[in-house]
XYZ file of N, CA, C and O in Angstrom:
612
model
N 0.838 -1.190 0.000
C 0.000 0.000 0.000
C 0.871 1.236 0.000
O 2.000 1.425 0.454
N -0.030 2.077 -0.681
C 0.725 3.616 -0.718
C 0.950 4.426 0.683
O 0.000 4.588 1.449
N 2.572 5.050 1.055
C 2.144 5.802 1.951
C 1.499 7.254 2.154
O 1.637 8.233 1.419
N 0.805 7.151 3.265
C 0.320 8.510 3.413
C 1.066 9.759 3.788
O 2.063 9.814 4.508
N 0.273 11.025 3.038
C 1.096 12.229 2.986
C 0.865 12.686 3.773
O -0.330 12.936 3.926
N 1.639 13.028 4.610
C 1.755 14.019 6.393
C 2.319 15.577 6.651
O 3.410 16.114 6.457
N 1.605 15.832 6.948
C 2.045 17.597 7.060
C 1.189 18.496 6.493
O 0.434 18.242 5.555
N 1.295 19.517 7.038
C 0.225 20.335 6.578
C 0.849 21.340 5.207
O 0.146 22.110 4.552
N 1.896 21.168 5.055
C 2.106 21.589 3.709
C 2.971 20.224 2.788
O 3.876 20.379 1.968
N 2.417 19.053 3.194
C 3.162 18.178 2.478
C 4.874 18.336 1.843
O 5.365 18.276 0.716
N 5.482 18.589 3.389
C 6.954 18.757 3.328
C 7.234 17.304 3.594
O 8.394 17.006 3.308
N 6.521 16.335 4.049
C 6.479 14.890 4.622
C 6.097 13.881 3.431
O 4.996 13.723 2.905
N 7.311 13.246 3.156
C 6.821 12.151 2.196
C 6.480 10.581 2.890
O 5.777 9.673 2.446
N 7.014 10.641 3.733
C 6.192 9.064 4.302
C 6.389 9.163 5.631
O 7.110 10.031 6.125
N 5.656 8.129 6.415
C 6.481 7.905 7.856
C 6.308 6.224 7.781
O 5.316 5.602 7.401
N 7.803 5.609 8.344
C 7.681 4.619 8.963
C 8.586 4.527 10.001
O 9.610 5.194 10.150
N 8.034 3.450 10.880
C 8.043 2.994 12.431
C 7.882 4.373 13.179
O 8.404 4.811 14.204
N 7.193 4.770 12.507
C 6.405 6.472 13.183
C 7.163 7.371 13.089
O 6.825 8.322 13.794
N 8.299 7.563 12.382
C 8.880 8.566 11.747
C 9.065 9.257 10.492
O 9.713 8.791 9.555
N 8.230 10.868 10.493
C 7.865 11.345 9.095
C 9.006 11.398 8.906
O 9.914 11.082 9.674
N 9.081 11.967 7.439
C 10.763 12.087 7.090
C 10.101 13.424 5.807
O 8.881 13.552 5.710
N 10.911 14.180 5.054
C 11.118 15.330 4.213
C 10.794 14.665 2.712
O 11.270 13.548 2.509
N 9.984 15.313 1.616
C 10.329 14.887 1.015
C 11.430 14.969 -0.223
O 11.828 16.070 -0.604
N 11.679 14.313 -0.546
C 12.869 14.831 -2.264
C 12.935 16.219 -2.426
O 13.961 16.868 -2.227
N 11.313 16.929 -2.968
C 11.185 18.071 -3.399
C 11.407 19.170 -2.670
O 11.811 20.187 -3.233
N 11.200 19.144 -1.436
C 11.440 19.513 0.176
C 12.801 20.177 0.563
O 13.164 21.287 0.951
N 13.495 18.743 0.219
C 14.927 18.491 0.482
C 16.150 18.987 -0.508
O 17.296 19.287 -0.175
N 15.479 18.984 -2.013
C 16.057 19.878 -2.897
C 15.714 21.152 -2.656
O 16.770 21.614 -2.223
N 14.973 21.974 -2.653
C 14.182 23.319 -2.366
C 15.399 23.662 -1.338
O 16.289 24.491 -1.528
N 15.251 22.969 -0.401
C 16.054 23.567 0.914
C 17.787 23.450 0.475
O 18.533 24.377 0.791
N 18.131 22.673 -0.003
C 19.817 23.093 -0.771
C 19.568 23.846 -1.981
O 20.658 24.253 -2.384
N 18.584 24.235 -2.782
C 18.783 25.306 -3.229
C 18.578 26.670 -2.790
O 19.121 27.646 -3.309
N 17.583 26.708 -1.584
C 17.980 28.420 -0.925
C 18.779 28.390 -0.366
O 19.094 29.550 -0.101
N 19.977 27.133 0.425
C 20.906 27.670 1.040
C 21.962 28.419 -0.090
O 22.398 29.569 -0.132
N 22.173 27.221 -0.996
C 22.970 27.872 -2.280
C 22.682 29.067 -2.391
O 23.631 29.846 -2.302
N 21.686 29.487 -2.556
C 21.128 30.841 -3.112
C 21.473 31.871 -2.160
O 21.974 32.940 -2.510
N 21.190 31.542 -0.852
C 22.049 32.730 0.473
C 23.257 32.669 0.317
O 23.856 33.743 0.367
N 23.934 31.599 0.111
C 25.464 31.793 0.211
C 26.020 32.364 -1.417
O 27.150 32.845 -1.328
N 25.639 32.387 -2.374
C 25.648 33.565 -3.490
C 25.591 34.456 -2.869
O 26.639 35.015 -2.548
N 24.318 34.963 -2.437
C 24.220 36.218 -1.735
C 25.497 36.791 -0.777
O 25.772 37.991 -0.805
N 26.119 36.014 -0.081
C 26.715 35.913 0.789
C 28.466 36.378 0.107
O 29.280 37.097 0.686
N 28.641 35.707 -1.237
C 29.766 35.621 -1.913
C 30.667 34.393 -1.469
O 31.890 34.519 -1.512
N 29.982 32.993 -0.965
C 30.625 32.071 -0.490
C 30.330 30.912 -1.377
O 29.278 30.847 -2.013
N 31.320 29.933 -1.423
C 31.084 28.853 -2.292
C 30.957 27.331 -0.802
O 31.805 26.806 -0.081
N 29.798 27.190 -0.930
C 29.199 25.897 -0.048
C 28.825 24.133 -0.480
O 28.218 23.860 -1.516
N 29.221 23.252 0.334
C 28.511 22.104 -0.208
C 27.118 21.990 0.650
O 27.125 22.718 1.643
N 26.070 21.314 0.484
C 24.983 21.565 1.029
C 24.097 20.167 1.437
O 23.533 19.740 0.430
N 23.908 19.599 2.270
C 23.481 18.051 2.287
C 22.281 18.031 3.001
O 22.339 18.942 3.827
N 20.841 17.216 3.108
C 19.632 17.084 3.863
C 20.117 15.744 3.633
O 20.795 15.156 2.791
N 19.440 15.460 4.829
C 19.521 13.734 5.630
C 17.923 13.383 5.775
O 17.137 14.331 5.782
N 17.518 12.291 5.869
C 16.404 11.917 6.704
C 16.453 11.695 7.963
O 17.530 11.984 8.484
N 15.785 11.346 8.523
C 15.394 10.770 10.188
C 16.649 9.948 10.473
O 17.436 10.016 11.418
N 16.630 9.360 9.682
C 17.459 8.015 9.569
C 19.172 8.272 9.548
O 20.052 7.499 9.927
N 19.309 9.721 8.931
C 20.845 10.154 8.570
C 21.139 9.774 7.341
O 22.226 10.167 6.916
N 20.176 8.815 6.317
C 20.645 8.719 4.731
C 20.444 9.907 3.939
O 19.280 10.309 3.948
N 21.210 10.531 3.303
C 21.428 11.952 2.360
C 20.046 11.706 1.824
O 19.655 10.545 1.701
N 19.180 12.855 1.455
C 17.965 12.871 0.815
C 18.218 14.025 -0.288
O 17.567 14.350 -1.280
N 19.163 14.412 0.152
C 19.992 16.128 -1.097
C 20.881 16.465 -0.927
O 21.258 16.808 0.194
N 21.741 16.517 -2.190
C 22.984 17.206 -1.889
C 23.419 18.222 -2.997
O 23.611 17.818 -4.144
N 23.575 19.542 -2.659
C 24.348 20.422 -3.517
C 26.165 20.833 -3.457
O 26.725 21.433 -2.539
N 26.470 20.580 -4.061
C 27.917 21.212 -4.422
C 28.506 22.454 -4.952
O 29.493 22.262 -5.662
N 28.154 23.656 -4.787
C 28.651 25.092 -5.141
C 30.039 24.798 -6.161
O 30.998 24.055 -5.952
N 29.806 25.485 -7.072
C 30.935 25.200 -7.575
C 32.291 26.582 -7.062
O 32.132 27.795 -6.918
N 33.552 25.721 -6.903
C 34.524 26.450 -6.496
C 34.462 26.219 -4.859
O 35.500 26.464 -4.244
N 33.140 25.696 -4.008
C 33.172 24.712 -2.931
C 34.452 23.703 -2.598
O 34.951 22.891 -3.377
N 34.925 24.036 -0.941
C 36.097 23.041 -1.138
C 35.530 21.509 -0.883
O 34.343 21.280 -0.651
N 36.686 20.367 -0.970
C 36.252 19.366 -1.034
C 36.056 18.541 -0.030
O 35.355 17.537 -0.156
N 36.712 18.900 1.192
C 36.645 18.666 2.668
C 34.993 19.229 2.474
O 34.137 18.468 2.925
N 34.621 20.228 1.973
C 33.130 20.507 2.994
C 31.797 19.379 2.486
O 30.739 19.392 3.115
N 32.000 18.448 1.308
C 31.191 17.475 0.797
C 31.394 16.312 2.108
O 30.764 15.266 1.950
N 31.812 16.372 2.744
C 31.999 15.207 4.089
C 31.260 15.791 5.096
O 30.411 15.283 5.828
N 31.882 17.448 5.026
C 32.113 17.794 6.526
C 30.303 18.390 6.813
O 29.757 18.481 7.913
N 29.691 18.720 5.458
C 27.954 19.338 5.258
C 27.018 18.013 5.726
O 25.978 18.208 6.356
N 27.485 16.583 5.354
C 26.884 15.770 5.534
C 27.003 15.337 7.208
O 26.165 14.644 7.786
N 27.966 15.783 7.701
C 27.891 14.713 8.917
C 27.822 16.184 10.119
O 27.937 16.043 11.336
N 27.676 17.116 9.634
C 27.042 18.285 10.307
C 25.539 18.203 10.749
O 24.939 18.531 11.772
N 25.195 17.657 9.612
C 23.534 17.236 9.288
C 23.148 16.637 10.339
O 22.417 16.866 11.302
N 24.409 15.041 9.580
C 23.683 14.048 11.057
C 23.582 14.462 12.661
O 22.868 13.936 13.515
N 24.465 15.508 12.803
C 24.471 15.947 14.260
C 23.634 16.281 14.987
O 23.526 16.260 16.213
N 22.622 16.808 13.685
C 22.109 17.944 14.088
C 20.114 16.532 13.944
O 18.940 16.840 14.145
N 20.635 15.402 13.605
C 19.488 14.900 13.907
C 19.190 14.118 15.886
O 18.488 13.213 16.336
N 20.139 15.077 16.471
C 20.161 15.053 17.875
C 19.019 16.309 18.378
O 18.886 16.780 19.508
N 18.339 16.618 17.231
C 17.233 17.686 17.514
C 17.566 19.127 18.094
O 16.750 19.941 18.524
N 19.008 19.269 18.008
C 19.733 20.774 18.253
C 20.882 21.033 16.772
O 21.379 20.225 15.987
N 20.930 21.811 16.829
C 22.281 22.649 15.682
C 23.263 21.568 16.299
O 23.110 20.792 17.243
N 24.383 21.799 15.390
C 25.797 20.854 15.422
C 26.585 21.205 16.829
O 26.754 20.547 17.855
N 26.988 22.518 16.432
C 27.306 23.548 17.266
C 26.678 23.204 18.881
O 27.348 22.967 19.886
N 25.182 23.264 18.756
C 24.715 23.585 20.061
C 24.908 22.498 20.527
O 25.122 22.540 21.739
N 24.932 21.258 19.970
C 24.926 19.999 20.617
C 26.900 19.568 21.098
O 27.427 18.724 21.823
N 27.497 20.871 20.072
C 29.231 20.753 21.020
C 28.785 21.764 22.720
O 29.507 21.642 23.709
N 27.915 22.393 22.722
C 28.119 23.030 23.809
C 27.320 22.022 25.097
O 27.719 21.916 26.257
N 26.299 21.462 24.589
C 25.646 20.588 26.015
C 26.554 19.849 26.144
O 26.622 19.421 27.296
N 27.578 19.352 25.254
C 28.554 18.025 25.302
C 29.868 18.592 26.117
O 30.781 17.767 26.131
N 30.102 19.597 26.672
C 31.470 20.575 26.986
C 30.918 19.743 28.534
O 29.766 19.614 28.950
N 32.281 19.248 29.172
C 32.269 19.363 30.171
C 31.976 17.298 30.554
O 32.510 16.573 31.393
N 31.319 17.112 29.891
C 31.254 15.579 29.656
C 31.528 15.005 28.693
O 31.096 14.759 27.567
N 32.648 14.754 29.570
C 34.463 13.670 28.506
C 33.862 12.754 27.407
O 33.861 12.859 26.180
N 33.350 11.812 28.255
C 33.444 10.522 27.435
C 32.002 10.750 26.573
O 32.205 10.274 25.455
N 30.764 11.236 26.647
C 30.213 11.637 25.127
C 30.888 12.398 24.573
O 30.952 12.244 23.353
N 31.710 13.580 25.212
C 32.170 14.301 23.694
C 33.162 13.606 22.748
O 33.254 13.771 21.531
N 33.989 12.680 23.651
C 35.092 11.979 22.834
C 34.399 11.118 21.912
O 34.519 11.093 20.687
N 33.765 10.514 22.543
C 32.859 9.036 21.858
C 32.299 10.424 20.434
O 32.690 9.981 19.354
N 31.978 11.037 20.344
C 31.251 12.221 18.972
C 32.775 12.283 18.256
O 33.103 12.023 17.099
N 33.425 12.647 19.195
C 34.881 13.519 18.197
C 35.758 12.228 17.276
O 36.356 12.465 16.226
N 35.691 11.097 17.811
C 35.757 9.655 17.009
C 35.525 9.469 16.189
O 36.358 9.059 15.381
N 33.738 9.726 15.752
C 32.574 9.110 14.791
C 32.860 10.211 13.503
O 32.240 11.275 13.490
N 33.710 9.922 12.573
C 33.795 10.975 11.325
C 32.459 10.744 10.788
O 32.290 11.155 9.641
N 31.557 10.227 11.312
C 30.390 10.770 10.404
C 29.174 11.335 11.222
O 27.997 11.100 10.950
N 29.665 12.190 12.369
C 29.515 12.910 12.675
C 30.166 14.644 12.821
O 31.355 14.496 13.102
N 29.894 15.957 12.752
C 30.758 16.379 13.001
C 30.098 17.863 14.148
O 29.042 18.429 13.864
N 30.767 18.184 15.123
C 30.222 19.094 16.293
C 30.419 20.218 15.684
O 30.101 21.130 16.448
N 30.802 20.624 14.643
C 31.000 22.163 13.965
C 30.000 22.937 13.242
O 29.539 22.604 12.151
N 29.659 24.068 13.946
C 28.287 24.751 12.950
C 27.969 24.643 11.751
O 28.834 24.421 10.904
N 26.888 24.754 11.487
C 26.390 24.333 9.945
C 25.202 23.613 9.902
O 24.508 23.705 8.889
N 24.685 22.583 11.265
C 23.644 21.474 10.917
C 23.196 22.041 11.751
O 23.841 22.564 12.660
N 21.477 22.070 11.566
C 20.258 22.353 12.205
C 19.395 21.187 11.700
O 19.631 20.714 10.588
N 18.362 20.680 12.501
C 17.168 20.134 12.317
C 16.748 21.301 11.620
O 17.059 22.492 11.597
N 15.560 20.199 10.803
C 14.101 20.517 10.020
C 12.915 20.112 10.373
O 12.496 18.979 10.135
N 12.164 21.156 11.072
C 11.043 20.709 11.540
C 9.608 20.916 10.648
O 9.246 21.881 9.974
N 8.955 19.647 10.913
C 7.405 20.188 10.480
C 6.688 20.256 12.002
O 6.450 19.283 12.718
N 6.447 21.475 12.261
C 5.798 21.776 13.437
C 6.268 21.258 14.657
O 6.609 22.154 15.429
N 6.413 20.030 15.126
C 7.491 19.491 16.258
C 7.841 19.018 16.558
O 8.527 18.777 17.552
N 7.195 18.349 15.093
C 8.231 16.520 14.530
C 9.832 17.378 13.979
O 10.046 18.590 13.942
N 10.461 16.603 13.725
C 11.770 16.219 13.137
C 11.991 15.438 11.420
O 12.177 14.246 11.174
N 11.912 16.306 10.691
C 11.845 15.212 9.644
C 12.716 15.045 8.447
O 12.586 14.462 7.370
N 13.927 15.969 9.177
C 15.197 15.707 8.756
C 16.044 16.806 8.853
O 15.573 17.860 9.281
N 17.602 16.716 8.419
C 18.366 17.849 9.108
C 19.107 18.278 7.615
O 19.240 17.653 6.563
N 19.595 19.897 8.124
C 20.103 20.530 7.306
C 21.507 20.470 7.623
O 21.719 20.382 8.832
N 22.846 20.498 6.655
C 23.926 20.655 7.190
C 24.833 21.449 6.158
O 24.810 20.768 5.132
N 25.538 22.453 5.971
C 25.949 23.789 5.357
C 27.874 23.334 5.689
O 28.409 23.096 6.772
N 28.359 23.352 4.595
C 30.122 23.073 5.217
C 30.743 24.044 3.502
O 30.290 24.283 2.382
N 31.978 24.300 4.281
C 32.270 25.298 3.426
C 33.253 26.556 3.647
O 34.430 26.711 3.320
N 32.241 27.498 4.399
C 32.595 28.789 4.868
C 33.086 28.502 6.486
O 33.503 27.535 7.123
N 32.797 29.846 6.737
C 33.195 30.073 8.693
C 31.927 29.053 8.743
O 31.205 28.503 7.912
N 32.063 29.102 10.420
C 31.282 28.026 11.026
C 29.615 29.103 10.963
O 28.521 28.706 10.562
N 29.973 30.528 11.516
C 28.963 31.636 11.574
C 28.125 31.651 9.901
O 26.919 31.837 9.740
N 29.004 31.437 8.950
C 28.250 31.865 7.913
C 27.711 30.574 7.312
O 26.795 30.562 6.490
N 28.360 29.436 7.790
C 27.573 28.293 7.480
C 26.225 28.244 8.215
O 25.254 28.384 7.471
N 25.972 28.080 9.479
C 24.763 28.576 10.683
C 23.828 29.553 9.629
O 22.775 29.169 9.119
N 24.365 30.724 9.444
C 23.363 31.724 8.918
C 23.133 31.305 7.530
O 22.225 31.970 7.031
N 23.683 30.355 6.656
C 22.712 29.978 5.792
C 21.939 29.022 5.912
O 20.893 28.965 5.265
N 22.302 28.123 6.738
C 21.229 27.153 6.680
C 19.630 27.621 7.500
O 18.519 27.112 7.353
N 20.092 28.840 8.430
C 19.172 29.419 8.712
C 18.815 29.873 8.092
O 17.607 29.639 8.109
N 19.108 30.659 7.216
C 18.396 31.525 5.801
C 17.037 30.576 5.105
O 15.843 30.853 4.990
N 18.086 28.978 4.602
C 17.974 28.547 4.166
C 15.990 27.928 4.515
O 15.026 27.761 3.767
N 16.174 27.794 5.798
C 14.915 27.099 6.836
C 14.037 28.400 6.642
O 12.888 28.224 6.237
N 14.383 29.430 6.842
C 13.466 30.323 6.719
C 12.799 30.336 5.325
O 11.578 30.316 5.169
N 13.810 30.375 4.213
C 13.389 30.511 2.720
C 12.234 29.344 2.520
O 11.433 29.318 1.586
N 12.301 28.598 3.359
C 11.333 27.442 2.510
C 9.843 27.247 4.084
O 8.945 26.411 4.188
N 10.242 28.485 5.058
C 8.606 28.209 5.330
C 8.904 26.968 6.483
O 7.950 26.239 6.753
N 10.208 26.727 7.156
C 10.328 25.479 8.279
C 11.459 26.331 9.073
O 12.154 27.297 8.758
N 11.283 25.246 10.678
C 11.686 26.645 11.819
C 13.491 26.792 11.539
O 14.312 25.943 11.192
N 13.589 27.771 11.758
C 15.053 28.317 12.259
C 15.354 28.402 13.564
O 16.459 28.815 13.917
């Protein structure tokens, strides 16, 4: 059977074991306004959406983007499917050793700004992750980015 469409603006292409997830069109949309802020910006970015799950659902490559940031956008993402920014989730982790080490290990994770969740209202249904620039101007596009398409910042 077909799955059902969830969300009130059908940003949700399926849910299973009760987790919506983003869809394709969703997930492209959202790496193309980050692209589009970081033009604005005068920065060259790689740009990655994950699902629930952490499998890539989009990925953009800026051209003139370095090649470290095609790793470093994706596993920003996954960080950030801890339901906080990359960033914010290095600051609850300060101070307690052995999760932060056990994170600083996992290269496919990474604690450096750039990844935010994507919310539909107060589900989770996949994460944004921005690598590239400063850590600040990665953050402010993917925020741009969440704003441009109508999901929270």
């Amino acid at each position: 059977s077909e799955p059902e469409a969830v969300g009130r603006r059908g940003l949700v292409a399926s849910t299973s074991f009760n987790t919506a997830s983003i869809t394709a069109d969703a997930a492209w949309a959202l790496t193309r306004a980050a692209a589009d802020e970081a033009e604005r910006q005068g920065v060259s970015v790689c740009v990655a959406v994950v699902d629930p799950q952490g499998v890539l659902k989009a990925f953009l490559r800026m051209d003139g983007a370095l090649a470290i940031a095609v790793e470093s956008c994706q596993a920003k993402a996954r960080a950030a499917l801890m339901g906080m920014g990359s960033m914010e989730l290095a600051d609850a982790l300060t101070g307690h050793w052995p999760s932060l080490l056990s994170f600083a290990n996992d290269e496919s994770i990474s604690l450096l700004g750039g990844g935010l969740p994507v919310m539909e209202g107060e589900q989770q249904i996949a994460a944004i992750g921005v690598g590239g620039a400063s850590a600040e101007q990665d953050i402010a596009i993917a925020k741009q980015a969440l704003r441009g398409c109508d999901l929270a910042a």
